[in-house]
Coordinates of C-alpha atoms in Angstrom, one line a residue:
X1 CA 79.4 -272.5 -43.9
X2 CA 76.1 -272.8 -42.3
X3 CA 75.0 -269.6 -40.5
X4 CA 74.6 -269.8 -36.7
X5 CA 70.9 -269.5 -36.0
X6 CA 69.1 -268.4 -32.9
X7 CA 66.8 -271.0 -31.3
X8 CA 63.6 -270.4 -29.6
X9 CA 61.8 -273.1 -27.6
X10 CA 57.9 -272.9 -27.7
X11 CA 55.6 -275.6 -26.3
X12 CA 53.0 -275.2 -29.0
X13 CA 53.5 -273.4 -32.3
X14 CA 50.7 -272.3 -34.6
X15 CA 51.8 -271.6 -38.2
X16 CA 49.5 -268.9 -39.9
X17 CA 47.5 -266.2 -38.2
X18 CA 44.1 -267.2 -39.9
X19 CA 40.9 -268.0 -38.1
X20 CA 41.9 -271.8 -37.6
X21 CA 45.1 -270.9 -35.8
X22 CA 43.7 -268.0 -33.7
X23 CA 40.7 -270.1 -32.7
X24 CA 43.1 -273.0 -31.7
X25 CA 45.5 -270.8 -29.8
X26 CA 42.8 -269.0 -27.8
X27 CA 41.0 -272.3 -27.1
X28 CA 44.2 -274.0 -25.8
X29 CA 45.1 -271.1 -23.6
X30 CA 41.7 -271.0 -22.1
X31 CA 41.7 -274.8 -21.4
X32 CA 45.1 -274.5 -19.5
X33 CA 43.9 -271.4 -17.7
X34 CA 40.7 -273.3 -16.6
X35 CA 42.7 -276.3 -15.6
X36 CA 45.2 -274.3 -13.3
X37 CA 42.4 -272.5 -11.7
X38 CA 40.4 -275.7 -11.0
X39 CA 43.2 -277.2 -9.0
X40 CA 42.7 -280.5 -10.2
X41 CA 46.0 -282.2 -11.3
X42 CA 49.4 -280.7 -11.7
X43 CA 49.8 -277.1 -12.9
X44 CA 50.5 -276.7 -16.7
X45 CA 53.1 -274.1 -17.7
X46 CA 52.7 -273.9 -21.5
X47 CA 54.1 -271.4 -23.9
X48 CA 51.8 -270.9 -26.9
X49 CA 53.0 -268.9 -30.1
X50 CA 51.3 -267.9 -33.4
X51 CA 53.7 -267.3 -36.4
X52 CA 52.3 -265.2 -39.2
X53 CA 54.2 -264.4 -42.7
X54 CA 52.3 -261.2 -43.3
X55 CA 53.4 -257.9 -41.9
X56 CA 50.6 -257.8 -39.7
X57 CA 47.7 -260.1 -38.7
X58 CA 44.9 -260.0 -41.4
X59 CA 47.3 -258.9 -44.0
X60 CA 47.1 -262.0 -46.0
X61 CA 43.6 -263.1 -44.8
X62 CA 40.9 -263.2 -47.5
X63 CA 37.6 -264.7 -48.0
X64 CA 34.1 -263.7 -49.4
X65 CA 32.8 -263.6 -46.7
X66 CA 29.4 -264.8 -45.3
X67 CA 30.2 -266.3 -41.9
X68 CA 28.3 -268.9 -40.1
X69 CA 28.6 -268.0 -36.5
X70 CA 28.4 -271.5 -35.0
X71 CA 32.0 -271.5 -34.0
X72 CA 32.3 -267.9 -33.0
X73 CA 29.3 -268.7 -30.5
X74 CA 31.3 -271.7 -29.3
X75 CA 34.7 -270.0 -28.8
X76 CA 33.4 -266.7 -27.4
X77 CA 29.9 -267.5 -25.7
X78 CA 29.9 -264.4 -23.6
X79 CA 31.0 -261.7 -26.1
X80 CA 30.9 -263.3 -29.8
X81 CA 28.4 -260.6 -30.8
X82 CA 31.4 -258.1 -30.2
X83 CA 33.1 -259.4 -33.2
X84 CA 33.4 -257.0 -36.1
X85 CA 30.8 -258.6 -38.3
X86 CA 29.4 -256.2 -40.8
X87 CA 25.7 -257.1 -40.7
X88 CA 23.4 -260.1 -40.5
X89 CA 22.2 -261.4 -43.7
X90 CA 18.7 -259.6 -44.6
X91 CA 18.0 -260.0 -48.1
X92 CA 19.2 -262.9 -50.2
X93 CA 19.0 -263.9 -54.0
X94 CA 20.3 -266.4 -56.2
X95 CA 20.6 -265.5 -59.9
X96 CA 21.2 -267.4 -63.1
X97 CA 23.0 -265.3 -65.4
X98 CA 23.0 -265.1 -69.2
X99 CA 25.0 -262.4 -70.8
X100 CA 22.0 -260.0 -70.7
X101 CA 19.6 -261.4 -68.2
X102 CA 19.4 -262.2 -64.5
X103 CA 16.8 -264.9 -63.9
X104 CA 15.8 -265.1 -60.1
X105 CA 15.8 -268.8 -58.8
X106 CA 14.6 -270.1 -55.5
X107 CA 17.5 -270.1 -52.6
X108 CA 18.2 -273.7 -51.9
X109 CA 18.6 -274.7 -48.2
X110 CA 22.3 -275.0 -48.5
X111 CA 22.6 -271.3 -49.4
X112 CA 20.0 -270.1 -47.0
X113 CA 21.9 -267.6 -45.0
X114 CA 19.4 -266.6 -42.4
X115 CA 21.4 -266.1 -39.1
X116 CA 24.8 -265.7 -40.9
X117 CA 26.7 -262.6 -41.2
X118 CA 28.6 -260.6 -44.2
X119 CA 32.0 -260.0 -42.7
X120 CA 35.5 -258.9 -43.5
X121 CA 37.9 -261.8 -42.6
X122 CA 40.9 -259.2 -42.2
X123 CA 38.9 -257.4 -39.6
X124 CA 37.7 -260.6 -37.9
X125 CA 41.1 -262.1 -37.4
X126 CA 42.5 -258.8 -35.9
X127 CA 39.8 -258.9 -33.4
X128 CA 40.6 -262.6 -32.8
X129 CA 44.5 -261.9 -32.5
X130 CA 43.8 -259.2 -29.9
X131 CA 41.9 -261.9 -27.9
X132 CA 44.5 -264.5 -28.4
X133 CA 47.4 -261.9 -27.1
X134 CA 45.2 -261.1 -23.9
X135 CA 45.2 -264.8 -23.3
X136 CA 48.8 -265.0 -22.8
X137 CA 49.9 -266.1 -26.5
X138 CA 52.6 -264.7 -28.4
X139 CA 51.9 -263.6 -32.0
X140 CA 54.8 -263.1 -34.3
X141 CA 54.1 -261.1 -37.5
X142 CA 56.5 -261.0 -40.6
X143 CA 57.9 -264.4 -39.9
X144 CA 57.3 -267.0 -42.6
X145 CA 57.8 -270.5 -41.9
X146 CA 60.3 -271.8 -44.5
X147 CA 61.0 -275.4 -43.4
X148 CA 60.2 -278.0 -41.0
X149 CA 62.5 -279.2 -38.4
X150 CA 62.7 -282.8 -37.9
X151 CA 64.1 -285.2 -35.3
X152 CA 63.9 -288.4 -37.4
X153 CA 60.2 -288.6 -38.5
X154 CA 59.1 -286.4 -35.6
X155 CA 58.2 -282.8 -36.5
X156 CA 60.2 -280.8 -33.8
X157 CA 59.6 -277.2 -35.0
X158 CA 59.8 -274.7 -38.0
X159 CA 62.7 -272.7 -39.3
X160 CA 61.8 -269.1 -40.4
X161 CA 62.9 -267.5 -43.5
X162 CA 66.3 -265.7 -43.8
X163 CA 66.2 -261.8 -44.0
X164 CA 68.6 -259.5 -46.0
X165 CA 69.4 -262.0 -48.8
X166 CA 69.9 -260.2 -52.2
X167 CA 68.4 -261.4 -55.5
X168 CA 71.5 -263.5 -56.1
X169 CA 71.2 -265.3 -53.0
X170 CA 74.0 -263.5 -51.2
X171 CA 73.8 -261.9 -47.6
X172 CA 73.5 -258.1 -47.6
X173 CA 74.5 -255.8 -44.7
X174 CA 71.3 -256.3 -42.8
X175 CA 71.4 -260.2 -43.2
X176 CA 69.7 -262.2 -40.4
X177 CA 69.4 -266.1 -40.6
X178 CA 66.2 -267.3 -40.0
X179 CA 65.2 -268.6 -36.5
X180 CA 64.8 -272.2 -35.5
X181 CA 61.8 -272.5 -33.4
X182 CA 61.5 -275.8 -31.5
X183 CA 58.3 -277.1 -30.3
X184 CA 56.5 -280.0 -28.8
X185 CA 53.6 -279.6 -31.1
X186 CA 53.5 -277.7 -34.6
X187 CA 49.9 -276.9 -35.7
X188 CA 50.0 -275.9 -39.4
X189 CA 47.2 -273.5 -40.5
X190 CA 49.1 -271.9 -43.3
X191 CA 46.0 -271.6 -45.5
X192 CA 45.8 -273.6 -48.8
X193 CA 48.8 -275.1 -50.5
X194 CA 51.0 -274.1 -47.5
X195 CA 54.8 -274.5 -48.1
X196 CA 55.3 -276.5 -44.7
X197 CA 52.1 -278.7 -45.4
X198 CA 53.4 -279.6 -48.9
X199 CA 56.9 -280.6 -47.5
X200 CA 55.1 -282.9 -44.9
X201 CA 52.7 -284.3 -47.5
X202 CA 55.8 -285.4 -49.6
X203 CA 58.1 -286.7 -46.8
X204 CA 55.2 -288.2 -44.4
X205 CA 52.6 -289.4 -47.2
X206 CA 49.9 -287.4 -45.8
X207 CA 47.9 -287.4 -49.0
X208 CA 48.3 -291.2 -49.6
X209 CA 45.2 -292.9 -50.2
X210 CA 43.3 -289.6 -50.5
X211 CA 41.7 -287.9 -53.6
X212 CA 43.9 -285.3 -54.9
X213 CA 43.1 -281.7 -53.5
X214 CA 41.1 -279.7 -56.1
X215 CA 41.2 -275.9 -56.1
X216 CA 39.2 -272.8 -57.1
X217 CA 40.4 -269.2 -57.2
X218 CA 38.3 -266.7 -55.6
X219 CA 38.8 -262.8 -56.9
X220 CA 37.3 -260.0 -54.9
X221 CA 37.0 -256.2 -55.0
X222 CA 35.6 -253.8 -52.5
X223 CA 33.7 -250.9 -53.9
X224 CA 32.2 -247.9 -52.3
X225 CA 28.8 -247.4 -53.7
X226 CA 26.7 -245.0 -51.9
X227 CA 23.0 -245.9 -51.1
X228 CA 22.7 -248.9 -53.4
X229 CA 23.0 -252.0 -51.2
X230 CA 22.1 -252.3 -47.6
X231 CA 24.6 -253.9 -45.2
X232 CA 23.7 -257.6 -45.1
X233 CA 22.2 -257.8 -48.8
X234 CA 23.4 -260.9 -50.4
X235 CA 23.3 -262.2 -53.8
X236 CA 24.9 -265.2 -55.5
X237 CA 25.1 -266.1 -59.2
X238 CA 25.6 -269.1 -61.3
X239 CA 26.2 -269.3 -65.2
X240 CA 27.7 -266.4 -67.2
X241 CA 30.5 -265.7 -67.8
X242 CA 31.6 -269.2 -67.1
X243 CA 30.5 -272.1 -69.4
X244 CA 28.9 -275.2 -68.3
X245 CA 32.0 -277.2 -68.0
X246 CA 33.7 -274.6 -65.7
X247 CA 33.0 -274.8 -61.8
X248 CA 32.4 -271.4 -60.2
X249 CA 29.9 -268.6 -59.6
X250 CA 29.8 -265.1 -58.7
X251 CA 28.7 -263.0 -55.5
X252 CA 27.7 -259.4 -54.4
X253 CA 27.5 -258.4 -50.8
X254 CA 26.4 -255.3 -48.9
X255 CA 28.7 -254.0 -46.2
X256 CA 28.6 -251.0 -43.7
X257 CA 29.6 -247.6 -44.8
X258 CA 28.3 -248.1 -48.3
X259 CA 30.7 -250.6 -49.0
X260 CA 29.9 -253.4 -51.4
X261 CA 32.0 -256.6 -52.0
X262 CA 31.9 -258.4 -55.4
X263 CA 33.6 -261.4 -56.5
X264 CA 34.0 -264.5 -58.7
X265 CA 35.1 -268.1 -58.1
X266 CA 36.5 -270.1 -60.9
X267 CA 37.4 -273.8 -60.5
X268 CA 41.1 -274.5 -61.2
X269 CA 40.2 -277.5 -62.9
X270 CA 38.9 -275.7 -66.2
X271 CA 39.6 -277.1 -69.4
X272 CA 40.4 -274.1 -71.9
X273 CA 44.2 -272.8 -71.6
X274 CA 43.0 -269.5 -72.8
X275 CA 40.6 -268.9 -69.9
X276 CA 41.8 -266.0 -67.7
X277 CA 40.0 -266.0 -64.3
X278 CA 40.9 -262.2 -63.8
X279 CA 39.5 -261.6 -67.3
X280 CA 36.4 -263.5 -66.6
X281 CA 35.9 -261.6 -63.2
X282 CA 36.1 -258.2 -65.1
X283 CA 33.6 -259.5 -67.7
X284 CA 31.3 -260.6 -64.8
X285 CA 31.1 -256.9 -63.6
X286 CA 29.7 -255.7 -67.0
X287 CA 26.6 -257.7 -66.7
X288 CA 23.6 -255.4 -66.6
X289 CA 22.7 -256.5 -63.2
X290 CA 26.1 -255.7 -61.7
X291 CA 27.2 -252.7 -63.8
X292 CA 23.9 -250.7 -62.8
X293 CA 25.2 -251.0 -59.1
X294 CA 28.9 -250.6 -59.6
X295 CA 29.0 -247.9 -62.1
X296 CA 27.7 -245.5 -59.2
X297 CA 30.9 -246.3 -57.1
X298 CA 34.5 -246.6 -57.0
X299 CA 36.7 -249.4 -56.7
X300 CA 39.1 -249.4 -53.6
X301 CA 40.7 -253.0 -52.7
X302 CA 41.3 -256.1 -54.7
X303 CA 42.6 -259.7 -53.6
X304 CA 42.8 -263.1 -54.9
X305 CA 43.1 -266.5 -53.1
X306 CA 43.0 -270.1 -53.7
X307 CA 40.3 -272.2 -52.1
X308 CA 40.5 -276.1 -51.4
X309 CA 37.4 -277.3 -52.7
X310 CA 38.0 -281.1 -52.9
X311 CA 36.1 -282.0 -49.6
X312 CA 36.1 -284.8 -47.4
X313 CA 38.0 -287.2 -49.8
X314 CA 40.6 -284.9 -50.6
X315 CA 41.5 -284.0 -47.0
X316 CA 45.0 -285.1 -46.0
X317 CA 46.0 -287.3 -43.0
X318 CA 45.5 -284.5 -40.3
X319 CA 48.0 -285.7 -37.5
X320 CA 51.4 -287.3 -37.1
X321 CA 54.3 -287.4 -34.7
X322 CA 54.4 -283.8 -33.4
X323 CA 52.1 -282.0 -35.8
X324 CA 48.4 -281.3 -36.7
X325 CA 46.8 -279.8 -39.9
X326 CA 44.0 -277.4 -39.4
X327 CA 41.9 -274.9 -41.6
X328 CA 42.5 -274.7 -45.3
X329 CA 45.7 -276.7 -44.8
X330 CA 43.6 -279.5 -43.7
X331 CA 40.8 -278.9 -46.4
X332 CA 38.2 -277.5 -44.0
X333 CA 35.9 -276.1 -46.6
X334 CA 32.3 -276.7 -47.5
X335 CA 32.0 -276.0 -51.1
X336 CA 28.4 -276.4 -51.4
X337 CA 27.7 -273.9 -48.8
X338 CA 30.6 -271.7 -49.9
X339 CA 31.8 -271.5 -46.3
X340 CA 34.9 -272.3 -44.4
X341 CA 35.6 -269.9 -41.6
X342 CA 33.5 -271.6 -39.2
X343 CA 35.0 -275.0 -39.9
X344 CA 38.5 -273.6 -40.0
X345 CA 37.9 -272.2 -36.3
X346 CA 36.2 -275.7 -35.2
X347 CA 39.3 -277.4 -36.6
X348 CA 41.5 -275.2 -34.6
X349 CA 39.4 -275.6 -31.4
X350 CA 39.4 -279.4 -31.8
X351 CA 43.2 -279.3 -32.2
X352 CA 43.6 -277.3 -29.0
X353 CA 41.5 -279.9 -27.2
X354 CA 43.6 -282.7 -28.5
X355 CA 47.0 -281.0 -27.7
X356 CA 45.5 -280.1 -24.2
X357 CA 45.0 -283.8 -23.4
X358 CA 48.4 -284.7 -24.8
X359 CA 50.3 -282.2 -22.9
X360 CA 48.5 -283.3 -19.5
X361 CA 49.7 -286.9 -20.4
X362 CA 53.2 -285.8 -21.5
X363 CA 52.9 -287.4 -24.8
X364 CA 52.7 -285.6 -28.0
X365 CA 53.4 -288.7 -30.4
X366 CA 51.6 -289.5 -33.4
X367 CA 49.4 -292.1 -31.4
X368 CA 48.5 -289.5 -28.8
X369 CA 47.7 -286.8 -31.5
X370 CA 45.7 -289.3 -33.7
X371 CA 42.7 -288.6 -31.6
X372 CA 42.4 -285.2 -33.5
X373 CA 40.9 -287.2 -36.5
X374 CA 38.4 -288.8 -34.3
X375 CA 37.4 -285.8 -32.7
X376 CA 36.9 -284.1 -36.2
X377 CA 34.8 -287.1 -37.4
X378 CA 32.6 -287.0 -34.3
X379 CA 32.0 -283.2 -34.3
X380 CA 29.5 -280.9 -36.2
X381 CA 32.3 -280.1 -38.4
X382 CA 32.9 -283.6 -39.6
X383 CA 29.1 -284.3 -39.9
X384 CA 28.8 -281.2 -42.2
X385 CA 31.8 -282.2 -44.4
X386 CA 30.7 -285.9 -44.9
X387 CA 27.2 -284.9 -46.0
X388 CA 28.8 -282.8 -48.9
X389 CA 31.7 -285.3 -49.5
X390 CA 31.2 -285.6 -53.1
X391 CA 29.9 -282.2 -54.0
X392 CA 33.0 -281.0 -56.3
X393 CA 33.6 -284.3 -57.8
X394 CA 30.1 -284.2 -59.3
X395 CA 30.8 -281.1 -61.2
X396 CA 33.4 -282.9 -63.4
X397 CA 30.3 -284.0 -65.5
X398 CA 29.3 -280.5 -65.8
X399 CA 27.3 -277.8 -64.0
X400 CA 23.8 -279.6 -64.2
X401 CA 25.2 -282.8 -63.2
X402 CA 26.8 -281.0 -60.2
X403 CA 23.5 -279.2 -59.3
X404 CA 21.6 -282.6 -59.6
X405 CA 24.0 -284.3 -57.1
X406 CA 23.8 -281.5 -54.7
X407 CA 20.0 -281.7 -54.9
X408 CA 20.0 -285.3 -54.0
X409 CA 22.5 -284.8 -51.4
X410 CA 20.5 -282.1 -49.8
X411 CA 17.3 -284.1 -49.8
X412 CA 18.8 -287.3 -48.3
X413 CA 21.5 -285.6 -46.1
X414 CA 24.6 -287.1 -48.0
X415 CA 23.1 -290.7 -48.3
X416 CA 21.7 -290.4 -52.0
X417 CA 24.9 -291.5 -53.3
X418 CA 25.6 -294.1 -50.7
X419 CA 26.7 -296.7 -53.2
X420 CA 29.0 -294.0 -54.5
X421 CA 30.5 -293.0 -51.2
X422 CA 33.6 -291.9 -52.9
X423 CA 33.6 -290.3 -56.2
X424 CA 36.9 -290.1 -57.7
X425 CA 38.9 -287.0 -58.6
X426 CA 42.1 -285.9 -60.6
X427 CA 44.2 -282.9 -60.0
X428 CA 42.8 -279.7 -61.6
X429 CA 45.8 -279.0 -63.9
X430 CA 45.3 -282.4 -65.6
X431 CA 42.1 -281.1 -67.1
X432 CA 43.6 -278.5 -69.2
X433 CA 43.3 -279.1 -72.9
X434 CA 46.5 -279.2 -75.2
X435 CA 46.1 -277.0 -78.0
X436 CA 47.6 -279.6 -80.5
X437 CA 45.8 -282.6 -79.2
X438 CA 43.5 -284.2 -81.8
X439 CA 41.2 -285.8 -79.1
X440 CA 40.3 -282.4 -77.2
X441 CA 38.6 -280.6 -80.0
X442 CA 39.1 -277.0 -81.0
X443 CA 40.0 -274.5 -78.2
X444 CA 38.0 -271.2 -78.3
X445 CA 40.0 -268.2 -77.2
X446 CA 37.4 -265.9 -75.1
X447 CA 36.8 -262.3 -76.5
X448 CA 38.9 -259.9 -74.5
X449 CA 37.1 -257.6 -72.3
X450 CA 37.4 -253.9 -72.7
X451 CA 39.2 -252.2 -69.7
X452 CA 37.9 -248.8 -69.0
X453 CA 39.5 -248.0 -65.6
X454 CA 36.2 -247.4 -64.1
X455 CA 34.4 -250.5 -64.0
X456 CA 36.9 -252.9 -65.4
X457 CA 40.6 -252.8 -64.5
X458 CA 43.7 -254.6 -66.0
X459 CA 45.8 -256.8 -63.5
X460 CA 48.3 -254.1 -62.6
X461 CA 45.8 -251.7 -61.6
X462 CA 44.1 -254.5 -59.4
X463 CA 47.6 -255.4 -58.0
X464 CA 48.1 -251.6 -56.9
X465 CA 44.7 -251.8 -55.1
X466 CA 45.8 -255.1 -53.2
X467 CA 48.6 -252.9 -51.6
X468 CA 51.0 -255.6 -52.6
X469 CA 54.7 -254.7 -51.7
X470 CA 57.9 -257.0 -51.5
X471 CA 61.7 -256.2 -51.0
X472 CA 62.8 -255.8 -54.5
X473 CA 66.3 -257.1 -54.0
X474 CA 65.6 -260.4 -52.7
X475 CA 65.5 -264.1 -54.3
X476 CA 62.6 -264.7 -56.7
X477 CA 60.0 -266.7 -54.5
X478 CA 58.4 -268.2 -57.5
X479 CA 60.7 -271.3 -58.4
X480 CA 60.4 -272.4 -62.1
X481 CA 62.5 -275.5 -62.2
X482 CA 62.9 -275.8 -66.0
X483 CA 62.2 -272.4 -68.1
X484 CA 63.2 -274.4 -71.2
X485 CA 59.7 -276.1 -70.9
X486 CA 57.9 -272.8 -70.9
X487 CA 59.9 -271.8 -74.0
X488 CA 59.8 -274.8 -76.1
X489 CA 57.0 -277.0 -75.0
X490 CA 54.5 -275.0 -73.0
X491 CA 54.2 -272.5 -75.6
X492 CA 53.3 -275.0 -78.3
X493 CA 50.9 -277.2 -76.2
X494 CA 49.2 -274.6 -74.0
X495 CA 50.2 -271.2 -75.2
X496 CA 51.8 -270.3 -72.0
X497 CA 48.7 -270.1 -69.6
X498 CA 50.8 -269.0 -66.8
X499 CA 50.2 -265.5 -68.3
X500 CA 46.4 -266.0 -67.9
X501 CA 45.8 -268.1 -65.0
X502 CA 48.0 -265.7 -62.7
X503 CA 45.8 -262.8 -61.5
X504 CA 48.7 -260.5 -60.9
X505 CA 50.8 -260.4 -64.0
X506 CA 53.6 -262.2 -62.4
X507 CA 54.3 -264.4 -65.6
X508 CA 55.2 -262.8 -69.0
X509 CA 56.8 -264.2 -72.0
X510 CA 58.6 -261.3 -73.4
X511 CA 60.7 -260.9 -76.6
X512 CA 64.3 -262.0 -76.5
X513 CA 66.6 -262.0 -79.2
X514 CA 68.9 -264.4 -77.7
X515 CA 66.6 -267.3 -77.4
X516 CA 66.1 -269.6 -80.4
X517 CA 62.1 -269.0 -80.1
X518 CA 62.8 -265.2 -79.6
X519 CA 61.2 -265.3 -76.2
X520 CA 61.9 -265.9 -72.5
X521 CA 59.9 -266.1 -69.4
X522 CA 60.1 -262.9 -67.1
X523 CA 58.9 -263.4 -63.5
X524 CA 57.4 -260.2 -62.0
X525 CA 57.8 -261.5 -58.5
X526 CA 57.0 -258.2 -56.8
X527 CA 53.4 -258.3 -58.2
X528 CA 52.6 -261.5 -56.4
X529 CA 49.4 -261.6 -54.2
X530 CA 50.2 -265.0 -52.7
X531 CA 47.2 -266.7 -54.1
X532 CA 49.1 -269.9 -55.0
X533 CA 47.3 -270.4 -58.5
X534 CA 50.6 -270.8 -60.2
X535 CA 51.7 -273.7 -58.1
X536 CA 48.4 -275.3 -58.5
X537 CA 47.4 -274.8 -62.2
X538 CA 50.8 -275.3 -63.9
X539 CA 50.2 -278.1 -66.1
X540 CA 53.7 -279.3 -65.8
X541 CA 54.1 -278.9 -62.1
X542 CA 57.2 -277.2 -62.4
X543 CA 56.5 -274.0 -60.3
X544 CA 57.0 -274.0 -56.6
X545 CA 55.6 -271.1 -54.5
X546 CA 57.8 -270.4 -51.3
X547 CA 57.2 -267.5 -48.9
X548 CA 59.2 -264.4 -49.8
X549 CA 61.2 -262.4 -47.1
X550 CA 59.0 -261.8 -44.0
X551 CA 56.2 -259.2 -44.4
X552 CA 56.0 -259.2 -48.1
X553 CA 53.0 -259.5 -50.1
X554 CA 49.4 -257.8 -50.2
X555 CA 47.6 -256.2 -47.3
X556 CA 44.1 -257.3 -47.0
X557 CA 43.4 -256.0 -43.7
X558 CA 40.7 -253.7 -44.9
X559 CA 38.9 -256.3 -47.1

């Protein structure tokens, strides 16, 4: 028998308390307030809420981050400088790494961060959330959106996840069924590979006619290193430890209070099934240029997150009957500039303007909300994304081909490949080489990295430093639809790459005497840092990530 659920009616619901949703909610609240104060037209009484799966705003917010303040200036013209930005970028380097050397290169215009700011996204969204609540918006943390409510084809709201269910799926003494939040407009800003966004992509064909989205994984640690890097010092790296067929690069940023950010981005379209992004991140830190900095300090925090890198041609349909997609859910990332926060914020602001017009007309149908896509195309955000529309696809032909294409695009403002206005793409997991394929060539296993617990760390140590916590007695939120594939097929074809592509040691093949192969898949769900890599990189696409019980996961509030 279906449980009786509480129903909450909200006029506009933003899902995910990242920079896109918070900017959108604030912009919508201010537009409504300005309209009502003007005395022009009927007064609007609009309830707005933001739903966040993390235990608090900022808990699941992770980025590099160097922030372009363009959207901040637009959204908070009087007080954007009060935002908790660490420091304006002062000294900037671009380094090409070999295993022993760091070769300084000229900083190209697309990576010129003059006037940009090193920041902690966790701190920034907490500041934004306070602004949102002061504007009269409700922010509900600890409530993951589990499914979309539909009236026919129309999105009519969101159902939150049940609480108090044990690992066998049975209600415990503290069981609470999820709430049905019904809304005139649902704005999905869930981040990359969002559960509700994927549900709508399948049911409403949002990705039809688009390139598949391609992703990278960003791994990041925050260190305390006294007196080495000034706040605002920035270095980006290319080359080692990644090979010339693997997209990605590294970074190291100086923050306030002697804190240093170090990170590595690895494209989730790599070929070698033995590649382990977390291990390559640890290897990256052993480079002499980084080791001389980090060995003087101590690591405090760790995190990992998927990044949508596909660009313009991989963006899904952004609107429909009763819903809009913003931020990473809509693919608002400029991979060439290594930035997405300003684009996410602008997408939320444009969504707010679209919703405001729709509410004034009393029409939130697909036809009314379709103007959002026009607003995106005509905005500076649309211009920026169009100019770099083929950036990631060019790296399918290797690092140097990608650099060449980026250079041509920079010189011609995106018009240099006019006759190739849309380079094709494939899902990243299809690039993974099979071990037993005669066509792919020999697959080399990278040398393991020595783990010393001072400069380099194993996955469990890093998970500890992500402050990840889940209710242990709950259903596993990583759904593997056919574990026989893991045992009998994946072991032979790919050597079970889930053990390597997951940066949190969630997946393990363990000895099992009852299995014909002597092994079984063990899922350590409590380690999960919610990066979504497994859902993206699994070569058979049999893993589905769903949100765990509300509030579970990492805590990136200090990152």
